[in-house]
Coordinates of C-alpha atoms and ligand atoms in Angstrom, one line a residue:
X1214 CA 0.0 0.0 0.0
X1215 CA 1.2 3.7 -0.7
X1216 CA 2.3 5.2 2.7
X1217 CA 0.8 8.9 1.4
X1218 CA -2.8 7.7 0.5
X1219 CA -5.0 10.1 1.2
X1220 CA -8.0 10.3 3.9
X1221 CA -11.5 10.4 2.5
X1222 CA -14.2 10.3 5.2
X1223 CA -17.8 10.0 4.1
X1224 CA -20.4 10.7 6.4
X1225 CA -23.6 9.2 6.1
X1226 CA -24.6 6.1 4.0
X1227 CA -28.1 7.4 3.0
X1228 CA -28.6 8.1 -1.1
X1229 CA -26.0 11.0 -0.9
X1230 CA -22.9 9.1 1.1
X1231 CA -23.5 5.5 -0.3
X1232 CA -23.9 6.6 -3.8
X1233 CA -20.4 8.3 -3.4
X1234 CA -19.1 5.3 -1.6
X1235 CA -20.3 2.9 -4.5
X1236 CA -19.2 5.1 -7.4
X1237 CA -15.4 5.9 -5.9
X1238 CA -15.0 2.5 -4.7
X1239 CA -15.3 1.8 -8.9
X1240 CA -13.0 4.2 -9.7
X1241 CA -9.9 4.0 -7.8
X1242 CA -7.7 1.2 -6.6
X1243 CA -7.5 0.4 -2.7
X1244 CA -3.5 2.2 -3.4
X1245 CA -4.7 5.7 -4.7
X1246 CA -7.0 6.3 -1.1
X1247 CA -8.0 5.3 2.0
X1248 CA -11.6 5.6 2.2
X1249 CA -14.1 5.0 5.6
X1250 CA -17.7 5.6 5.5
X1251 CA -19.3 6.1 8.9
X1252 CA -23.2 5.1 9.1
X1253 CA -25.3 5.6 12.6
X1254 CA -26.8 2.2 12.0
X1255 CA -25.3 -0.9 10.2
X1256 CA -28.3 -0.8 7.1
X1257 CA -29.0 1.7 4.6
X1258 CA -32.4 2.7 4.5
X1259 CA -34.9 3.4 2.0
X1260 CA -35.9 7.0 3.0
X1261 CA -38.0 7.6 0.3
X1262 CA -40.6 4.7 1.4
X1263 CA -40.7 5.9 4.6
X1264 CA -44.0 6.9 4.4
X1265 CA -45.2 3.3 3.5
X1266 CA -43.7 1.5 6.2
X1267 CA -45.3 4.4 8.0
X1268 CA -48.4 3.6 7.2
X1269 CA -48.2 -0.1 7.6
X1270 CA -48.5 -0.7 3.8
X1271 CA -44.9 -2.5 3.9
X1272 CA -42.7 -3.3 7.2
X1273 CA -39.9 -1.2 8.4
X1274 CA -38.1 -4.3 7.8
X1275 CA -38.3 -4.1 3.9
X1276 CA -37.1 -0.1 3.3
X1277 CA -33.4 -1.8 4.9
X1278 CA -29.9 -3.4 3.4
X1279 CA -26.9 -3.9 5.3
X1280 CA -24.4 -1.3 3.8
X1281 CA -21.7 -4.0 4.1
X1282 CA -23.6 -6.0 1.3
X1283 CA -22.7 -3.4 -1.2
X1284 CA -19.5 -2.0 -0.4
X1285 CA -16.2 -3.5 -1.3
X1286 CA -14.4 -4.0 2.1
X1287 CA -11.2 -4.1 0.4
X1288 CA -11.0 -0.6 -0.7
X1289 CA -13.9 1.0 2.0
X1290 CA -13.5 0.7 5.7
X1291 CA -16.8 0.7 7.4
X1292 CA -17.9 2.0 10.6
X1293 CA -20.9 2.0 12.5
X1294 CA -20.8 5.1 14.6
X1295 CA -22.5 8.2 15.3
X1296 CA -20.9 11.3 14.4
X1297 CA -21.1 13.7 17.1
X1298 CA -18.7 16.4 16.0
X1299 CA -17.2 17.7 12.8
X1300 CA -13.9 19.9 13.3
X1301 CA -13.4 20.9 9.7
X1302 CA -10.3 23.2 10.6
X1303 CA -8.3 20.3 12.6
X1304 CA -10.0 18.2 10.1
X1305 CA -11.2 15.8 12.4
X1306 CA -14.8 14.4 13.2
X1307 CA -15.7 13.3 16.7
X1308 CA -17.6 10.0 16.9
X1309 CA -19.1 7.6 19.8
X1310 CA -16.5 5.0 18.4
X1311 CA -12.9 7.2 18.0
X1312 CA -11.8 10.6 16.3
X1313 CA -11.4 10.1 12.5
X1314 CA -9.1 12.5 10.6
X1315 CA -9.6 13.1 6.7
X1316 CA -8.1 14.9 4.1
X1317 CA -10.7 14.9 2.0
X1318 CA -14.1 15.2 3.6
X1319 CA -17.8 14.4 2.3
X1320 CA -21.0 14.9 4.6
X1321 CA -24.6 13.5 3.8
X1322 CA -26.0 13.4 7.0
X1323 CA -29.3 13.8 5.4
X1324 CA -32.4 15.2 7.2
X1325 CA -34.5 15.4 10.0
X1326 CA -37.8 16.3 11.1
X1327 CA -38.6 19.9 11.4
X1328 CA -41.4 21.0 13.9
X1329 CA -40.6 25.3 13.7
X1330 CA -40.6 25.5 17.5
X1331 CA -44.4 24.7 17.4
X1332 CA -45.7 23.6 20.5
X1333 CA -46.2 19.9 22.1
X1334 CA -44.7 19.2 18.4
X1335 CA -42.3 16.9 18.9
X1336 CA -44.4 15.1 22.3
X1337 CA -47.5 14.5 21.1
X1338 CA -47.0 13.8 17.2
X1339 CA -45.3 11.0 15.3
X1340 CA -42.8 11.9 12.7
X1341 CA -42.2 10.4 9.4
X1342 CA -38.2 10.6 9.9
X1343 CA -36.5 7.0 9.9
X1344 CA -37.0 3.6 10.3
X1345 CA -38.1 3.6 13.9
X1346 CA -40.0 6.7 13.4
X1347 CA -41.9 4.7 11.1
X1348 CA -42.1 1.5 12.7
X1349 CA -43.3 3.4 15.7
X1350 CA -46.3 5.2 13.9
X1351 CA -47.4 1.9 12.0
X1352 CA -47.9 0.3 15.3
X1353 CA -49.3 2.8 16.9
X1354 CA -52.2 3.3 14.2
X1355 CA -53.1 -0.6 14.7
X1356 CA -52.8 -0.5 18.5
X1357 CA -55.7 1.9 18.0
X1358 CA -57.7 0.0 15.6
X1359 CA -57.4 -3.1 18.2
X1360 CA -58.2 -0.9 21.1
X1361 CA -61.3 0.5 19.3
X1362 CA -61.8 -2.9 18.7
X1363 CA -61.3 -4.3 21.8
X1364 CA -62.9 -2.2 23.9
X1365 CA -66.4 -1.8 25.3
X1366 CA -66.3 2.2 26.0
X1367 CA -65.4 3.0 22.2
X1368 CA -63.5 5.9 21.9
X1369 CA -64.1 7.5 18.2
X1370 CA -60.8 8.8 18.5
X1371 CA -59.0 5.9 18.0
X1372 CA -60.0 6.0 14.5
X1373 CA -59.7 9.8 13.4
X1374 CA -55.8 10.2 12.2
X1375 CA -54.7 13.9 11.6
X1376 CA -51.7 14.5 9.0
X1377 CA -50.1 17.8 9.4
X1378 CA -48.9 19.3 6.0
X1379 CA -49.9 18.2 2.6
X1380 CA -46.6 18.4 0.8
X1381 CA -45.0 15.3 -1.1
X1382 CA -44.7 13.6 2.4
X1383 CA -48.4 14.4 3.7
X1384 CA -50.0 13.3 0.4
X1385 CA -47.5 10.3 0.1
X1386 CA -48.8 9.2 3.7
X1387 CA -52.3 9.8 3.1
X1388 CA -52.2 7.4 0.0
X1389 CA -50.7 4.9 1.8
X1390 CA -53.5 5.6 4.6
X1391 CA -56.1 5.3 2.2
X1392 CA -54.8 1.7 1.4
X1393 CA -54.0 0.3 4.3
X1394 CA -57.4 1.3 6.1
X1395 CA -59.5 -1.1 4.6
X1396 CA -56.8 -3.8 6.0
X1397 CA -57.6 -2.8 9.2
X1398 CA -61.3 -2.2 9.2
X1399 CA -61.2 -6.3 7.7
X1400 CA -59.0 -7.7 10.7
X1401 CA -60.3 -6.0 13.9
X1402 CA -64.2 -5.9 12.1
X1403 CA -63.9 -1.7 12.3
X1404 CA -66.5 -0.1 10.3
X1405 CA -64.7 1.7 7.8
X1406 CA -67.3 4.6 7.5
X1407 CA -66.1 5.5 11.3
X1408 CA -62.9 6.2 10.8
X1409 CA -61.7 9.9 10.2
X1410 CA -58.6 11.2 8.6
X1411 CA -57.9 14.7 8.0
X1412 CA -55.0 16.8 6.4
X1413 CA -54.0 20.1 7.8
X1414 CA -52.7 22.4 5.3
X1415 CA -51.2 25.9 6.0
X1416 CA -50.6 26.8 2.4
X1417 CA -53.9 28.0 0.3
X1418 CA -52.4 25.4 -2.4
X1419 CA -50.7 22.3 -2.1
X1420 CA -48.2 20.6 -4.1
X1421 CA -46.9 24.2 -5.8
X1422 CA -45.1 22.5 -8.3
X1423 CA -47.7 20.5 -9.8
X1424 CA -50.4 21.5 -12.4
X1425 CA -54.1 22.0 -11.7
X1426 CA -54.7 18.8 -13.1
X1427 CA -52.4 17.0 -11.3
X1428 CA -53.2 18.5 -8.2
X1429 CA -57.1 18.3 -8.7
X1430 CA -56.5 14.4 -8.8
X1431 CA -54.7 14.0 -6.0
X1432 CA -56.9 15.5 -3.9
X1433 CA -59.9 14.0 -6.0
X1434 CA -58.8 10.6 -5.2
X1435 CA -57.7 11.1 -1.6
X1436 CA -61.0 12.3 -1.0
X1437 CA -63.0 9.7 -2.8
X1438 CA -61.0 7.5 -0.3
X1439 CA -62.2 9.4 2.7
X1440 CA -59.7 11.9 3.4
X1441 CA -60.9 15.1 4.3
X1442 CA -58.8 18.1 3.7
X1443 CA -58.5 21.6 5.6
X1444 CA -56.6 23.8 3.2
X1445 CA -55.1 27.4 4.4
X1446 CA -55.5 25.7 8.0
X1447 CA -51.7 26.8 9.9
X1448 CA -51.5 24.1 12.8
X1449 CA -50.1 26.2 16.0
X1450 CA -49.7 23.5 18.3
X1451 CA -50.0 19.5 19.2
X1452 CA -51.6 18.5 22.4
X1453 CA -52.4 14.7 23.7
X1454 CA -56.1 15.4 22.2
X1455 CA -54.2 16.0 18.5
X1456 CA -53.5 19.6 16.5
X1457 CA -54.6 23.2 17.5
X1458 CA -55.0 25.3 14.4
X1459 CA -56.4 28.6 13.2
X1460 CA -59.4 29.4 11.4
X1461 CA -60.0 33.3 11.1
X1462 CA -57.7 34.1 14.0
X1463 CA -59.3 31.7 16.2
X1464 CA -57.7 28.3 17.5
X1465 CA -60.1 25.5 17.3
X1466 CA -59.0 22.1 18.8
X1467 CA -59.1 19.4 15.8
X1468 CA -59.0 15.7 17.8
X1469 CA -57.4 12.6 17.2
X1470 CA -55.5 9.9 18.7
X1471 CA -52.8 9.6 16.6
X1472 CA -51.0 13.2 15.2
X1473 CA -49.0 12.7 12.3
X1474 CA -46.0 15.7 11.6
X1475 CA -45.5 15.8 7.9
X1476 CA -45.2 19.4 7.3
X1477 CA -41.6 19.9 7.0
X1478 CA -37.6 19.1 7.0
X1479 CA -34.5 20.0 7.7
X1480 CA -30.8 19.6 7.0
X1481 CA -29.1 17.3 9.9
X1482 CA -28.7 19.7 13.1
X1483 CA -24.9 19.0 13.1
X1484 CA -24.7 21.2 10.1
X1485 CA -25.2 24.5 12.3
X1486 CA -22.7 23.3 15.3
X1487 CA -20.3 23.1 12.5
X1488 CA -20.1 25.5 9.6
X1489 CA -20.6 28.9 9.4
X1490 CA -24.2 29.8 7.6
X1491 CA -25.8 26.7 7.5
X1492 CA -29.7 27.7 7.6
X1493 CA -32.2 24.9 8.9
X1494 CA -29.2 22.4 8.8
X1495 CA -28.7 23.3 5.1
X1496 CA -25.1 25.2 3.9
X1497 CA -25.3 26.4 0.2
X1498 CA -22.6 25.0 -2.1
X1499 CA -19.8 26.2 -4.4
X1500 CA -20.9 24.7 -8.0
X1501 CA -18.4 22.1 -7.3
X1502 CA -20.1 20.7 -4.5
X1503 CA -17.6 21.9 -2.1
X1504 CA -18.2 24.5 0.7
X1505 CA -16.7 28.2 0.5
X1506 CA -13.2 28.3 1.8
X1507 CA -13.0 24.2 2.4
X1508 CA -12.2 22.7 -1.6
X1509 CA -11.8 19.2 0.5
X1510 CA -15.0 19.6 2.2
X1511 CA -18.3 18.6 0.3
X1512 CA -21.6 18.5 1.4
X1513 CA -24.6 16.4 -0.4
X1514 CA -27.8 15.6 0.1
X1515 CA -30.4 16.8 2.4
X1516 CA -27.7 19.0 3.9
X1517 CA -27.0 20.9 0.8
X1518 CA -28.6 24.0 -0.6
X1519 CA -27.1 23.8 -4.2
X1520 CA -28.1 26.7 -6.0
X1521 CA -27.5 26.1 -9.9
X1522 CA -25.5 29.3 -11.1
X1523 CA -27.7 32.1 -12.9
X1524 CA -30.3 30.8 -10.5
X1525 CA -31.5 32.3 -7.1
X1526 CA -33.4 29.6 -5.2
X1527 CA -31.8 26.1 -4.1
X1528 CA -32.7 22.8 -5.5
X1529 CA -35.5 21.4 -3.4
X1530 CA -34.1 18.5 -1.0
X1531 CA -34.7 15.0 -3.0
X1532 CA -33.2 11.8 -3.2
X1533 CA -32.6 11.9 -6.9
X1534 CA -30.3 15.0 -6.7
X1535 CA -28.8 13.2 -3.7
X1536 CA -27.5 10.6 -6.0
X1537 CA -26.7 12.9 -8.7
X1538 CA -24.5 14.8 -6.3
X1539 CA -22.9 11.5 -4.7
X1540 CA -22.3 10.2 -8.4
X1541 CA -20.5 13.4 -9.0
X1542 CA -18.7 13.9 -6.3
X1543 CA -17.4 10.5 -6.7
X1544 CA -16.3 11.7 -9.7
X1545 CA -14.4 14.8 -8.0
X1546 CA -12.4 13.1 -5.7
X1547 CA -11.0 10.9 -8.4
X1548 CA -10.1 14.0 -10.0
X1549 CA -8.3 15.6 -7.0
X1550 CA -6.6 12.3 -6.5
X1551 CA -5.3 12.7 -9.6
X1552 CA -3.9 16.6 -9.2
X1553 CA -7.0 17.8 -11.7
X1554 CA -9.3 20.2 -11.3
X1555 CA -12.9 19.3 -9.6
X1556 CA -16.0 19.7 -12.3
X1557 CA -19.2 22.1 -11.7
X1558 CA -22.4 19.9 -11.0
X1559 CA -24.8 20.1 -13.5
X1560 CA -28.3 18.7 -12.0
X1561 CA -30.7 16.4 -14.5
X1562 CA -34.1 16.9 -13.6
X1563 CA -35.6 13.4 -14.9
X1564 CA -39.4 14.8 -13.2
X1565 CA -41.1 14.2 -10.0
X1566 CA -43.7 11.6 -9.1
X1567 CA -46.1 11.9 -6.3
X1568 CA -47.9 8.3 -5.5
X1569 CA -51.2 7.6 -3.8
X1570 CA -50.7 4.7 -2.4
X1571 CA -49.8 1.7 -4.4
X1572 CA -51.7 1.9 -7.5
X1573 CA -52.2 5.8 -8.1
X1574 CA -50.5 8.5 -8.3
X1575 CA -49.2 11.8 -10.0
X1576 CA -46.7 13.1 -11.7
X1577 CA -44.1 15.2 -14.1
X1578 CA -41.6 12.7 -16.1
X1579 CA -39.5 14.3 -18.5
X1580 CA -41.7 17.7 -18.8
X1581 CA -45.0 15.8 -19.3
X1582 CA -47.6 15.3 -16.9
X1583 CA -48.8 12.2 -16.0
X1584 CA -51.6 10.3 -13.9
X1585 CA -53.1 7.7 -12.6
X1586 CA -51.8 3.6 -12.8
X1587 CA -49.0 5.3 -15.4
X1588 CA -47.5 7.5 -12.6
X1589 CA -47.9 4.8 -10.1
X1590 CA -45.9 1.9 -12.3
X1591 CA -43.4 5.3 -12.5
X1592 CA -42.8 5.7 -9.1
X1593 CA -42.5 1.6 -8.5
X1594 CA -39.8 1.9 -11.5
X1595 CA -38.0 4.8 -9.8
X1596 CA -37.9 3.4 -6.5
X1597 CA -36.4 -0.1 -8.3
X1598 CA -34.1 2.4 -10.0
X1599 CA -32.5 3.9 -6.7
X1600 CA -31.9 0.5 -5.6
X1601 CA -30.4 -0.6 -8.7
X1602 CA -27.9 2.3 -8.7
X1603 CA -26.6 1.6 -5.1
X1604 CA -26.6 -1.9 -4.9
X1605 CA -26.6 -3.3 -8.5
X1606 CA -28.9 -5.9 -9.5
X1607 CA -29.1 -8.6 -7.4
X1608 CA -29.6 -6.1 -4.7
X1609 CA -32.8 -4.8 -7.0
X1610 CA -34.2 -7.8 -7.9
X1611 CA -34.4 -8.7 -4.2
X1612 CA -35.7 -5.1 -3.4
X1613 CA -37.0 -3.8 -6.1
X1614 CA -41.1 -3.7 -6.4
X1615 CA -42.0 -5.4 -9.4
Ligands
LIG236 P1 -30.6 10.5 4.2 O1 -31.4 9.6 3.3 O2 -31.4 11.1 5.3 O3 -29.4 9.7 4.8 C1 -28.6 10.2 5.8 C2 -27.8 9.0 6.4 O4 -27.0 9.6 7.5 C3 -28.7 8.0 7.1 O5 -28.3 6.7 6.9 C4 -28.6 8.4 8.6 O6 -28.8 7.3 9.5 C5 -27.1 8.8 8.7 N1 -26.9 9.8 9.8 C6 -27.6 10.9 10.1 N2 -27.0 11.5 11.2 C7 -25.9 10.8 11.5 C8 -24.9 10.9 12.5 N3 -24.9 11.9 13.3 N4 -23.9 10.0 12.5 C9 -23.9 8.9 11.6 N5 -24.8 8.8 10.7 C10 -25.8 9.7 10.6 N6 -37.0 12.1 -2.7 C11 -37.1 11.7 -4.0 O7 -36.3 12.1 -4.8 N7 -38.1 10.9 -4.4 C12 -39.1 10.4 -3.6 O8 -40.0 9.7 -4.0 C13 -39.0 10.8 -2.2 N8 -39.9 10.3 -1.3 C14 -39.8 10.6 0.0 C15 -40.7 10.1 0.9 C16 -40.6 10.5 2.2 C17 -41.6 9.9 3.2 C18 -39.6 11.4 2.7 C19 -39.5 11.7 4.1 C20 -38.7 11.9 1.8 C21 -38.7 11.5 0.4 N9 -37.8 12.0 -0.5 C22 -37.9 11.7 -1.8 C23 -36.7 12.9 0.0 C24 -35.5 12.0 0.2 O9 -35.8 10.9 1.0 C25 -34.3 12.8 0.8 O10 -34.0 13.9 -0.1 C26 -33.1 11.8 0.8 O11 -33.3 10.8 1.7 C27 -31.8 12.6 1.1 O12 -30.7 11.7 1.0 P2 -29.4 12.0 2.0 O13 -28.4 10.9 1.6 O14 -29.0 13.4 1.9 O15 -29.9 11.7 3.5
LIG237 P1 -42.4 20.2 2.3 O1 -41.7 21.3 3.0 O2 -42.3 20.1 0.9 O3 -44.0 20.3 2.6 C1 -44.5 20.6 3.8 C2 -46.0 21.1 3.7 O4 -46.4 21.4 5.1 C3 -46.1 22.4 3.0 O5 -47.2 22.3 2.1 C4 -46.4 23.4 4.0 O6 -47.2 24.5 3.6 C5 -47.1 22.6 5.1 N1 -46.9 23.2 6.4 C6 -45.8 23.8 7.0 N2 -46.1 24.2 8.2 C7 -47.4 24.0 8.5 C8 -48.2 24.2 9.6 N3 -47.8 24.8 10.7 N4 -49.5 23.8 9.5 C9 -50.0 23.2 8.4 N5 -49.2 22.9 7.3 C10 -47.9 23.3 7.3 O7 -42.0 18.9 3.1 P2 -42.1 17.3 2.7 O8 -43.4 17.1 2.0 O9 -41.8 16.6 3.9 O10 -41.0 17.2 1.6 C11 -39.6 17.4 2.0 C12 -38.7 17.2 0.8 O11 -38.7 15.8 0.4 C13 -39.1 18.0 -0.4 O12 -38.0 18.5 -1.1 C14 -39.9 17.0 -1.3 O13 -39.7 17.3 -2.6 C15 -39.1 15.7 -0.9 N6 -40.1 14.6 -1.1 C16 -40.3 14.1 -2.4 C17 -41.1 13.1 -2.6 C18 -41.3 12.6 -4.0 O14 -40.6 13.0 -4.9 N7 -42.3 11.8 -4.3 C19 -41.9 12.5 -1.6 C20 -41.7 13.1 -0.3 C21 -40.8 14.1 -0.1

């Protein structure tokens, strides 16, 4: 082995770490660098199902990989540990398993839950965060069905379910709701027309991004499937009883026994402790993917606010531009390894596809709009995609949803 490899440290092996990992573990020989990924859990997880395990649809078990099972150990040292501090001036990062130094550095710590300080928040509502998160909520929604079931004092509000925020993630859920209800009704003999769900939007609009058309049907066929929406409805606090909002400056009391958070992430919170101008956990980017004043510190991912130049607003925080920025900075490394100069990122905006539930759904794919069992079989043929690109195909054909 050389004696002067260099250090590269990747942080994180969600879409933005482990797509790095996989891509420069192709690219250079075990002699050129010595590279370490360090992952707060043994398994990758599938973060953009989250919202299905949620739900109950799939288990928590099937979003998860071991990372080991597609890394090569001979040219990428793993370590399960969780990073508690990142020095990037002694250019060391702190960990509850040793002190790693790096000379090249690449952090993808990915996101977290974001509550904006409102109150009872983060006590009395589930999030839809990470695999225990998930787990958590799934169980807890069934618990309630059996209770409802169960007991002779029926309480109604086992069976009303409030989702705060119709975004990608609300809408997501709420699809996956809408599927899995009918399971539930069947096993514990619920009837289905007592159950309540409601969405809790602030915005007068959802889904910005989308089309009338688009948006019309999602909310079309969420409401055909019992979902009731309250659009321009800014939740102000969570209590055990479920979600406080305002309706023409007065707070009404919505209730539920389960509160479900959907309305909002941010970068990981060890973004702020350390770099200078990271704003909800997020630090904007040179074009190369590096951070002003550090060219051997990049950040990825959900921790990123990559603005492409001649443009004013960031990219929006997705696991498709994850990978894009992992695959690329893959490819920057190699070229610092080999004295060259790093390459701008250029972002490829394949489209955006919003499911409801397992056989609907809604979507942009290469500047056309699409609907219906079309976007569905789209987003099952993404999601196949991500696995394919991190794990190869074994790895897909054992994950994938075919
Ligand atoms: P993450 O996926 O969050 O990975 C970060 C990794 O770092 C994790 O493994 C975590 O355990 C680890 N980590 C965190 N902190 C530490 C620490 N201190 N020490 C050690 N390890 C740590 N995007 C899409 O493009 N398409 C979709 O369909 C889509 N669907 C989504 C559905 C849901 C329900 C949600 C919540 C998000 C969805 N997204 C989707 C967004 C997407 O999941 C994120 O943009 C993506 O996960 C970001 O990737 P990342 O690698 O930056 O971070
Ligand atoms: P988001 O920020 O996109 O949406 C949050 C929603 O909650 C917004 O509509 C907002 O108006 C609402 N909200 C905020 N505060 C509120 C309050 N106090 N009361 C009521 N409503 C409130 O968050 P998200 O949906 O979690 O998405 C996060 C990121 O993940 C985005 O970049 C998104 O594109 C991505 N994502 C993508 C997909 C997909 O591509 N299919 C799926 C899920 C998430």
């Amino acid at each position: 082995m050389a004696q002067n490899r260099k250090k590269v440290l990747v942080l994180g092996a969600g879409y933005a770490g482990l797509q790095t990992v996989t891509k420069l573990q192709k690219q250079i020989s075990a002699d050129e660098a010595e590279i370490t990924l360090i992952n707060k859990n043994d398994y990758h997880y599938e973060a953009t199902w989250l919202h299905e395990a949620s739900a109950g649809t799939i288990s928590y078990e099937d979003l998860l990989y071991p990372v080991k099972s597609v890394i090569n150990e001979d040219k990428v040292n793993f370590v399960k540990a969780e990073v508690t501090k990142i020095d990037r001036n002694a250019k060391k990062v702190e960990t509850d398993a040793g002190i790693f130094d790096f000379d090249i550095l690449v952090v993808g710590l990915g996101f977290e839950s974001e509550t904006f300080g409102i109150k009872g928040m983060k006590d009395h509502a589930f999030q839809i965060e990470n695999v225990l998160t998930s787990r958590n909520l799934a169980r807890h929604i069934e618990d309630k069905f059996a209770n409802y079931a169960a007991s002779k004092e029926k309480d109604d509000r086992d069976l009303a379910i409030l989702v705060g925020g119709a975004g990608f993630t609300g809408i997501e859920f709420l699809g996956e709701l809408t599927d899995r209800i009918p399971e539930l009704c069947n096993k514990y003999g619920v009837d289905q027309s007592k159950v309540k769900i409601t969405c809790v939007e602030a915005a007068p609009k959802m889904l910005p991004m989308f089309s009338d058309d688009l948006v019309n049907h999602a909310v079309n066929y969420l409401e055909n499937k019992g979902v009731e929406f309250k659009i321009a409805t800014p939740i102000v606090a969570c209590n055990e009883n479920g979600f406080v909002v305002k309706v023409n400056d007065e707070e009404q009391q919505l209730e539920a026994n389960t509160s479900v958070w959907a309305a909002g992430v941010r970068g990981s919170q060890l973004m702020e402790a350390s770099f200078d101008g990271v704003k909800r956990g997020r630090i904007v980017n040179e074009q190369d993917l590096t951070i002003a004043g550090h060219d051997d510190i990049f950040v990825i991912g959900d921790c990123a606010a990559f603005i492409p130049a001649g443009e004013e607003r960031p990219l929006p925080t997705t696991a498709q531009i994850a990978m894009q920025q992992g695959e690329h900075v893959a490819k920057n490394i190699k070229h610092i390894l080999e004295g060259q100069p790093t390459q701008e990122f250029d972002y490829v905006d394949r489209g955006t596809v919003c499911s409801l539930g397992s056989n609907d759904g809604v979507g942009i794919v290469y500047g056309r709009d699409i609907i219906g069992k079309k976007a569905a079989f789209m987003k099952k043929v993404i999601d196949t995609r991500a696995v394919f690109k991190l794990g190869g195909i074994g790895l897909a054909f054992k994950k994938g949803k075919f």
